[in-house]
Coordinates of C-alpha atoms in Angstrom, one line a residue:
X6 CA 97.1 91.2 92.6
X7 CA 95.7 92.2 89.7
X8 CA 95.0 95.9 88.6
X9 CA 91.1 96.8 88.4
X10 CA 92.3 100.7 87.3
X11 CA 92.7 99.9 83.6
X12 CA 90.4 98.8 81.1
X13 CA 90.3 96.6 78.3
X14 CA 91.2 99.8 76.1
X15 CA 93.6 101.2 77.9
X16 CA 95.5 97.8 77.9
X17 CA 95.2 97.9 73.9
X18 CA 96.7 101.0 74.0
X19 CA 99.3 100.0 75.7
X20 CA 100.2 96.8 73.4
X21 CA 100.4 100.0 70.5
X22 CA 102.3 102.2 72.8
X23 CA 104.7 99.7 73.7
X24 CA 105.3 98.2 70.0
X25 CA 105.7 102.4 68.6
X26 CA 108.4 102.8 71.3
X27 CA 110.4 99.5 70.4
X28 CA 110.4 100.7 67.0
X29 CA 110.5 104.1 67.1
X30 CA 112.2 105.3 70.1
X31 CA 114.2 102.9 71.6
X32 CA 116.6 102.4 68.0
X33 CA 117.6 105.9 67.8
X34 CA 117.3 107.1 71.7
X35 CA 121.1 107.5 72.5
X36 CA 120.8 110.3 69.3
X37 CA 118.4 112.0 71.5
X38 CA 120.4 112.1 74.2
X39 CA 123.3 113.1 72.7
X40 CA 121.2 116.1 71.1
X41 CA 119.7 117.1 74.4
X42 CA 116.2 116.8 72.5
X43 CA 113.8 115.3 70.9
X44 CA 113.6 115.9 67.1
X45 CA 110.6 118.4 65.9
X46 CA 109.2 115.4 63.4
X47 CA 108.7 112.8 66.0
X48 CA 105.7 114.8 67.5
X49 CA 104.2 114.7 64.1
X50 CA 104.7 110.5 64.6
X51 CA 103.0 111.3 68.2
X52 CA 99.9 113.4 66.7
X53 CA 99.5 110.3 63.6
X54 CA 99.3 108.2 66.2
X55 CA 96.5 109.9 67.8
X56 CA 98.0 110.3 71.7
X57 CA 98.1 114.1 71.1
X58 CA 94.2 114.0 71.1
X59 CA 92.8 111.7 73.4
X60 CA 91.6 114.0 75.5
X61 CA 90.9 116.7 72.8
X62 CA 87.3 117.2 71.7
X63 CA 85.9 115.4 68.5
X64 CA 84.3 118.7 67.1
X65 CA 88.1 119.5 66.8
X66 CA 90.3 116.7 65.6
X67 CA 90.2 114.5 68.6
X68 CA 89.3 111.4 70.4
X69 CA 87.0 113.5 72.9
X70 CA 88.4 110.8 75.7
X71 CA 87.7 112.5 79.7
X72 CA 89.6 110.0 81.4
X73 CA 93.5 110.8 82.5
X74 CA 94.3 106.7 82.7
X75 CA 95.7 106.8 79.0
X76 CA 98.2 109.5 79.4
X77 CA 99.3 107.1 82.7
X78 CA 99.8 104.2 80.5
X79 CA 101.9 106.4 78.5
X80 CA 104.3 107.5 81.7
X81 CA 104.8 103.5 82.1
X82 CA 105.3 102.1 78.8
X83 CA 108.1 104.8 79.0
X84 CA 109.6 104.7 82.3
X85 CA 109.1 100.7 81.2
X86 CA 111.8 101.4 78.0
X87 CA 114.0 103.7 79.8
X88 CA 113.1 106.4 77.5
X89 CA 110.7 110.0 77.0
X90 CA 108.5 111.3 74.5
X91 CA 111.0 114.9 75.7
X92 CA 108.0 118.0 76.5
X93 CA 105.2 116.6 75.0
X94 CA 103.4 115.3 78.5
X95 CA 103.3 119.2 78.8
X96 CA 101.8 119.7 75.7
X97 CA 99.1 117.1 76.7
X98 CA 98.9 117.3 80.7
X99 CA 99.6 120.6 81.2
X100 CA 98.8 122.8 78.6
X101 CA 95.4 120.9 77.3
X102 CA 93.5 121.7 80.2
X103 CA 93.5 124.6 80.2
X104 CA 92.6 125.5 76.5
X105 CA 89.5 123.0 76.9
X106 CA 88.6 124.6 79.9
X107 CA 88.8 128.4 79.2
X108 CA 89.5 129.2 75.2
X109 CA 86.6 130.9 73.6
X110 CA 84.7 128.9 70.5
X111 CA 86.9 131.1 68.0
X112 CA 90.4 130.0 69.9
X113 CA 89.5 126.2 70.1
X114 CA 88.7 126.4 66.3
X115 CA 92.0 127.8 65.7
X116 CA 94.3 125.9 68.4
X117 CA 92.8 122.1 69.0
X118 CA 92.8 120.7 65.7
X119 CA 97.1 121.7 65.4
X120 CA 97.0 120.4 68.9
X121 CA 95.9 117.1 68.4
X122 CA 98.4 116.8 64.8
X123 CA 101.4 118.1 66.7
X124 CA 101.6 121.0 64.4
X125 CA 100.9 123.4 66.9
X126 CA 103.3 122.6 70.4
X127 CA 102.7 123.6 73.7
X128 CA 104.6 124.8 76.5
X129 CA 103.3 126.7 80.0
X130 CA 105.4 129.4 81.3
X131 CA 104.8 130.1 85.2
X132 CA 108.4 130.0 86.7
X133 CA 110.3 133.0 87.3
X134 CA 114.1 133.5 88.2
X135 CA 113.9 134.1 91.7
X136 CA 110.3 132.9 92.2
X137 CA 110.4 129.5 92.3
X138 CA 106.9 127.7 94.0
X139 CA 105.7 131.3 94.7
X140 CA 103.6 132.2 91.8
X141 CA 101.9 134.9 93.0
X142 CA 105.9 136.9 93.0
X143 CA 105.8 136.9 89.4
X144 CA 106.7 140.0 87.8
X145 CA 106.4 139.2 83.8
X146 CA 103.8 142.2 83.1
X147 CA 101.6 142.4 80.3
X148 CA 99.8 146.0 79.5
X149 CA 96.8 146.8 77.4
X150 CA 97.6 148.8 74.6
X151 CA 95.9 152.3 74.0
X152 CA 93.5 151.5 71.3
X153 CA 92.9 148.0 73.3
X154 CA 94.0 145.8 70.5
X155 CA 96.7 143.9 72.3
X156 CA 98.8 143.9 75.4
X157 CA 102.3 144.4 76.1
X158 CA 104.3 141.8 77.4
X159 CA 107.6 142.2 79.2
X160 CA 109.4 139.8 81.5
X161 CA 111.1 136.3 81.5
X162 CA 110.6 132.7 82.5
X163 CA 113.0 129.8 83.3
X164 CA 112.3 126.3 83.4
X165 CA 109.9 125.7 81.0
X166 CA 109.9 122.6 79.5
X167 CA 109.0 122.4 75.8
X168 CA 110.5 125.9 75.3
X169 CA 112.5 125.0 72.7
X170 CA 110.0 123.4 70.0
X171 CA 106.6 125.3 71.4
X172 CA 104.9 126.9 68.6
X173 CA 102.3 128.5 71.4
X174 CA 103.1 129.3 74.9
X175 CA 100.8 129.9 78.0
X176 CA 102.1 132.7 79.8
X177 CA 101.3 134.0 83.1
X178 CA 101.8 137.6 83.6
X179 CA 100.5 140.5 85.7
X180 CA 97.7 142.4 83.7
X181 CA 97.1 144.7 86.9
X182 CA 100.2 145.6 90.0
X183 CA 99.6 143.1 93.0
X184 CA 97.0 143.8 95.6
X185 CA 97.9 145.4 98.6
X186 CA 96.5 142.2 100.7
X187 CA 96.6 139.5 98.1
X188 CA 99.6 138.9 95.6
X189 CA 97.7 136.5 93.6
X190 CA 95.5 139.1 92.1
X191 CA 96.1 140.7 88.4
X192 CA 97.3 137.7 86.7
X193 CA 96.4 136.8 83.4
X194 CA 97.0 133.8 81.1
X195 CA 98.3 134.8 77.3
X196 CA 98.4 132.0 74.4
X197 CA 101.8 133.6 73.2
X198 CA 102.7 132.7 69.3
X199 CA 106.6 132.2 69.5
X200 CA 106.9 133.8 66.6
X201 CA 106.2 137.1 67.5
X202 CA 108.6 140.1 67.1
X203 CA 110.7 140.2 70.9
X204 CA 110.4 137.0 71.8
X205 CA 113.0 135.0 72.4
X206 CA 114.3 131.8 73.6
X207 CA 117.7 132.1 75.5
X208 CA 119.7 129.1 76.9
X209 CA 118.8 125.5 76.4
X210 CA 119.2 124.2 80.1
X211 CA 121.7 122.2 81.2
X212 CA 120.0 119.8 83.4
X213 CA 120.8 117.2 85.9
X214 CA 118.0 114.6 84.1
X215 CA 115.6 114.9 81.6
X216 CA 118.4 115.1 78.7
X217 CA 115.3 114.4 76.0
X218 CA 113.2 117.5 77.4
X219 CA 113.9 120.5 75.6
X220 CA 114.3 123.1 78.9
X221 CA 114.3 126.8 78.0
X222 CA 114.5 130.5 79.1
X223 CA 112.4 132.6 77.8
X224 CA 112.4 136.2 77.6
X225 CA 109.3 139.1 76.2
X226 CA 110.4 142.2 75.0
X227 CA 107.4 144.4 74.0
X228 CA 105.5 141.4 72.7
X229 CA 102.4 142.6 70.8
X230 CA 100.1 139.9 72.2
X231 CA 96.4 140.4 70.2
X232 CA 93.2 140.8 72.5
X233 CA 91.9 137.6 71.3
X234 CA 94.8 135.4 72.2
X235 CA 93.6 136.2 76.1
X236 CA 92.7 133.1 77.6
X237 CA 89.7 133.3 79.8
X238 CA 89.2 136.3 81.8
X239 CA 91.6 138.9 82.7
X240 CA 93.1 139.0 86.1
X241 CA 91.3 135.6 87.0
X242 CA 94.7 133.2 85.9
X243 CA 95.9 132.5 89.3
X244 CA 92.4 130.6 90.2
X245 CA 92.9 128.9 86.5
X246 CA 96.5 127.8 87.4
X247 CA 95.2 126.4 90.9
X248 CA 92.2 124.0 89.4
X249 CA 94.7 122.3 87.1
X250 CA 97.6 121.7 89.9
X251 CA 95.7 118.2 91.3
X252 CA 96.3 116.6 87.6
X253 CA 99.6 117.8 87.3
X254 CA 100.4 116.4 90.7
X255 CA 98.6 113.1 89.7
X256 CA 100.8 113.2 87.0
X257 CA 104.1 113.6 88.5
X258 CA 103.0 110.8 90.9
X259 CA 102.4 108.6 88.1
X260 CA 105.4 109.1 86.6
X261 CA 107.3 108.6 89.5
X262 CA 105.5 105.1 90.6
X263 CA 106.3 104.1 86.7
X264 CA 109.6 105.0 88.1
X265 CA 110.4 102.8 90.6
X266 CA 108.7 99.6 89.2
X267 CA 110.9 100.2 86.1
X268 CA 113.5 100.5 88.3
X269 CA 113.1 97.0 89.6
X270 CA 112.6 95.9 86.1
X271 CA 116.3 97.1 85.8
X272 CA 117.2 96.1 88.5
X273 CA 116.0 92.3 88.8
X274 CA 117.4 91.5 84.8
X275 CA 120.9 92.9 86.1
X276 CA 121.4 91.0 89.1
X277 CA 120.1 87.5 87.8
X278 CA 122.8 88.0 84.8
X279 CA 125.9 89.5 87.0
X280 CA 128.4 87.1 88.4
X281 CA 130.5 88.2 91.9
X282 CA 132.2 85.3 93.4
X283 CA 131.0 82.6 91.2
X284 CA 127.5 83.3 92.0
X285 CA 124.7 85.4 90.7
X286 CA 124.3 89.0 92.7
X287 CA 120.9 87.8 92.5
X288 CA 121.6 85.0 94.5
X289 CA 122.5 86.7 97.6
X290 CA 120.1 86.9 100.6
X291 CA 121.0 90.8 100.9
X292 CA 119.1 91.3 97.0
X293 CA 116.5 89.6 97.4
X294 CA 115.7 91.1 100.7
X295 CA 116.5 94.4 99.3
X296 CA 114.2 94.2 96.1
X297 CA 111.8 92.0 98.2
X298 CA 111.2 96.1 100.5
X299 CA 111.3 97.9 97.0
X300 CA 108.5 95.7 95.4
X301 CA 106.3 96.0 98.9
X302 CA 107.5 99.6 98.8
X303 CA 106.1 100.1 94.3
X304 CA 103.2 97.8 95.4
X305 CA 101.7 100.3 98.4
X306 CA 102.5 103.3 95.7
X307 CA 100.6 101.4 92.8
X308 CA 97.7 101.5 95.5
X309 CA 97.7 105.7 95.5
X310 CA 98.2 106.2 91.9
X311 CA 95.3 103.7 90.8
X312 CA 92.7 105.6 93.8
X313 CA 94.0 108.5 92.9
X314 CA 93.2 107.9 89.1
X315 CA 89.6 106.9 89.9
X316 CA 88.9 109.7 92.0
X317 CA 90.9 112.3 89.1
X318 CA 88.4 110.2 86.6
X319 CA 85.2 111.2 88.8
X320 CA 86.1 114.7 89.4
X321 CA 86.8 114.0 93.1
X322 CA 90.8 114.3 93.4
X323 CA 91.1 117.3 95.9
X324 CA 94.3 119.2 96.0
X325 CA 94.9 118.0 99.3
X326 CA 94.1 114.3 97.8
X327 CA 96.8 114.8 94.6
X328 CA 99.6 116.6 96.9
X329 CA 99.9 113.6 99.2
X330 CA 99.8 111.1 95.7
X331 CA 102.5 113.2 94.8
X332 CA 104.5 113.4 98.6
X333 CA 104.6 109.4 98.6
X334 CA 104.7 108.3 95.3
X335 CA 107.9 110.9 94.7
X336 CA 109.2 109.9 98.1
X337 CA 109.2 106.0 97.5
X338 CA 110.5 106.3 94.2
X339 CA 113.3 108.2 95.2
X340 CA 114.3 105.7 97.7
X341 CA 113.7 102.6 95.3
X342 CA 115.8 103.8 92.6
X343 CA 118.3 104.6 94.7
X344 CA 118.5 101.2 95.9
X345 CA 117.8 99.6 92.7
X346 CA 121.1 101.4 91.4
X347 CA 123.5 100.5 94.9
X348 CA 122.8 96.7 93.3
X349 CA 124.2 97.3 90.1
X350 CA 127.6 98.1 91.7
X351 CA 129.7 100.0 89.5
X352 CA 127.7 100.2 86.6
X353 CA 125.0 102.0 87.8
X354 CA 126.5 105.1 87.9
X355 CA 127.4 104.5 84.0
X356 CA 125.1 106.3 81.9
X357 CA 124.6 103.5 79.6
X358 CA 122.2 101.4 81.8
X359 CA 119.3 103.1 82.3
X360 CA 119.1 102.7 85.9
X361 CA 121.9 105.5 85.6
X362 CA 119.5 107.8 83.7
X363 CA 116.5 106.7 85.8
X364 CA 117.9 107.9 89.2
X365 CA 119.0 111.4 87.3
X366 CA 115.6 111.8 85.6
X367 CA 113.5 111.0 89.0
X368 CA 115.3 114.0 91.6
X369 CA 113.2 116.4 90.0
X370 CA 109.7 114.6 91.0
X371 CA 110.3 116.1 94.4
X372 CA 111.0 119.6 93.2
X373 CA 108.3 120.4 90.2
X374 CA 105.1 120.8 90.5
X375 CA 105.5 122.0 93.8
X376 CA 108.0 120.6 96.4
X377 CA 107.4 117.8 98.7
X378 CA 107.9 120.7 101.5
X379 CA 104.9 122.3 99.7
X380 CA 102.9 119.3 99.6
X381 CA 103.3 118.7 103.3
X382 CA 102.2 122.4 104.0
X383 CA 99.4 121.7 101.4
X384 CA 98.5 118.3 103.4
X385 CA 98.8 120.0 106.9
X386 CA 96.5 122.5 105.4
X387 CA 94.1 120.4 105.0
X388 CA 94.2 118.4 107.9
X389 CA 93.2 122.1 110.3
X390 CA 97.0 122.4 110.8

């Protein structure tokens, strides 16, 4: 069947998406990955091509788009090549959202129009060491000075992807000590300049996937952090963080449906050009029967994402809607890859097919952004359970 969800511009974007990977990814990937990043100049190649500001505002440097569907196309042309544009989809997905929706007039002036060039990076720092999904356990503080110029920050983050290159960070930290009754309350969100005197960034993770996706620890130690780099209103940055989880769980949904059809991309080139026994591998009744359940499988996730895209498009994507988008798509690409790799045989597990990196990148769908245990509770939740 054919898709309804894109557009006739969102398909030309794709044709330019696809032809700047082939020429400026793909050649030089393996260096990437053998660097465990992407270089800091190639987000200058993303912001010239405009895909840094879609979805910025054209009084500050953008395209002013609303709709979500071009950052999707972007997931698939990638997942499509085997490759990643490293943290920037937390630059744009993440971050983004939240500076559109709460910086003053004064901080859009100065933040957006870097944003959308790449000179200014993003990263969001939530995650604690030891808090994992649970937010409200944070302990990173950040104090009000005496003369009320700036705040204090202390604490550490882990996890946070786009660590490494970020030129501003999002921080979450507790501007007043947790409510007796609800932990949630007191926490603030701080546009942190990485520059500033005791900040630093500590390890470069080590990760199981995402080898592109510069991963750091961060630490604050006494970071002057001016007034006016506040973002919104104090002690209101748990509610903030909770509006923007349905798009990041669209997001991770999306990625992981790009996933799995990729991985049957891989999957049916390989086993039409391998030869077992004189035959093709794509010959047998077991492939085709096993890649015959992983399309049906991609097809019935394709369905989500695409109703979840139009109802993130009209402002109607509950949580409860984006957590179970999330739950399956994560879910069936976990078992479709996994599949998709058995057929390669021995050379799946080599990192030099992409299947190999595929099924390394894709564990962490289920853990990030909330785990599929959380989306079940968040589901449950919503069903009166």
């Amino acid at each position: 069947m054919r898709r309804t969800v894109f557009n006739e511009d969102h398909e030309a974007f794709r044709e330019t998406i696809r032809a700047f990977i082939q020429a400026e990814v793909v050649p030089v990937y393996d260096e990437w990955l053998a660097a465990g990043q992407v270089p800091r100049d190639f987000y200058y190649k993303l912001g010239e091509l405009g895909i840094f500001g879609i979805e910025v505002p054209e009084e500050y440097g953008g395209a002013g788009e609303h709709s979500f569907k071009f950052q999707s196309v972007i997931s698939e042309e990638c997942a499509r090549a085997g490759v990643s544009f490293g943290g920037s989809g937390v630059h744009v997905g993440l971050c983004l959202p939240y500076v559109v929706a709460y910086a003053t007039e004064e901080q859009k002036k100065r933040w957006l129009p870097g944003f959308a060039s790449g000179e200014i990076m993003f990263a969001i720092a939530m995650t604690e060491p030891g808090t994992g999904s649970d937010l409200a356990g944070m302990k990173t503080t950040a104090k009000l000075s005496a003369d009320g110029t700036h705040y204090l920050l202390n604490g550490a983050k882990t996890f946070i992807t786009g660590g490494v290159h970020a030129d501003r960070v999002i921080v979450c930290a507790r501007t007043a000590p947790p409510g007796a009754e609800d932990r949630r309350a007191g926490i603030s969100l701080f546009v942190v300049d990485t520059k500033s005197e005791g900040y630093a960034v500590g390890r470069k993770l080590d990760k199981l996937g995402l080898k592109v996706s510069d991963t750091a620890e961060l630490s604050f130690s006494d970071v002057k952090v001016p007034v006016e780099d506040l973002l919104g209103e104090e002690g209101k940055g748990f509610s903030y963080l909770g509006q923007n989880l349905p798009q990041e769980r669209l997001g991770i949904a999306v990625g992981a449906y790009a996933q799995a059809a990729a991985a049957i991309r891989f999957a049916q080139q390989y086993v039409q050009d391998r030869v077992v026994f004189g035959k093709t591998v794509a010959s047998f009744q077991n492939t085709k029967f096993e890649l015959a359940a992983c399309k049906a499988e991609v097809d019935a996730a394709e369905a989500v994402v695409d109703r979840a895209l139009e109802a993130h498009d009209r402002r109607e994507l509950s949580a409860a809607d984006a957590a179970s988008a999330k739950l399956f798509c994560t879910e069936v690409a976990s078992r479709v890859i996994d599949r998709c790799l058995q057929l390669h045989g021995g050379y799946g597990y080599m990192n030099e097919y992409p299947i190999a990196r595929l099924y390394a990148d894709n564990r962490v769908n289920r853990i990030y952004g909330g785990t599929s245990e959380v989306m079940k509770s968040i589901i449950a939740k919503s069903m009166g359970l």
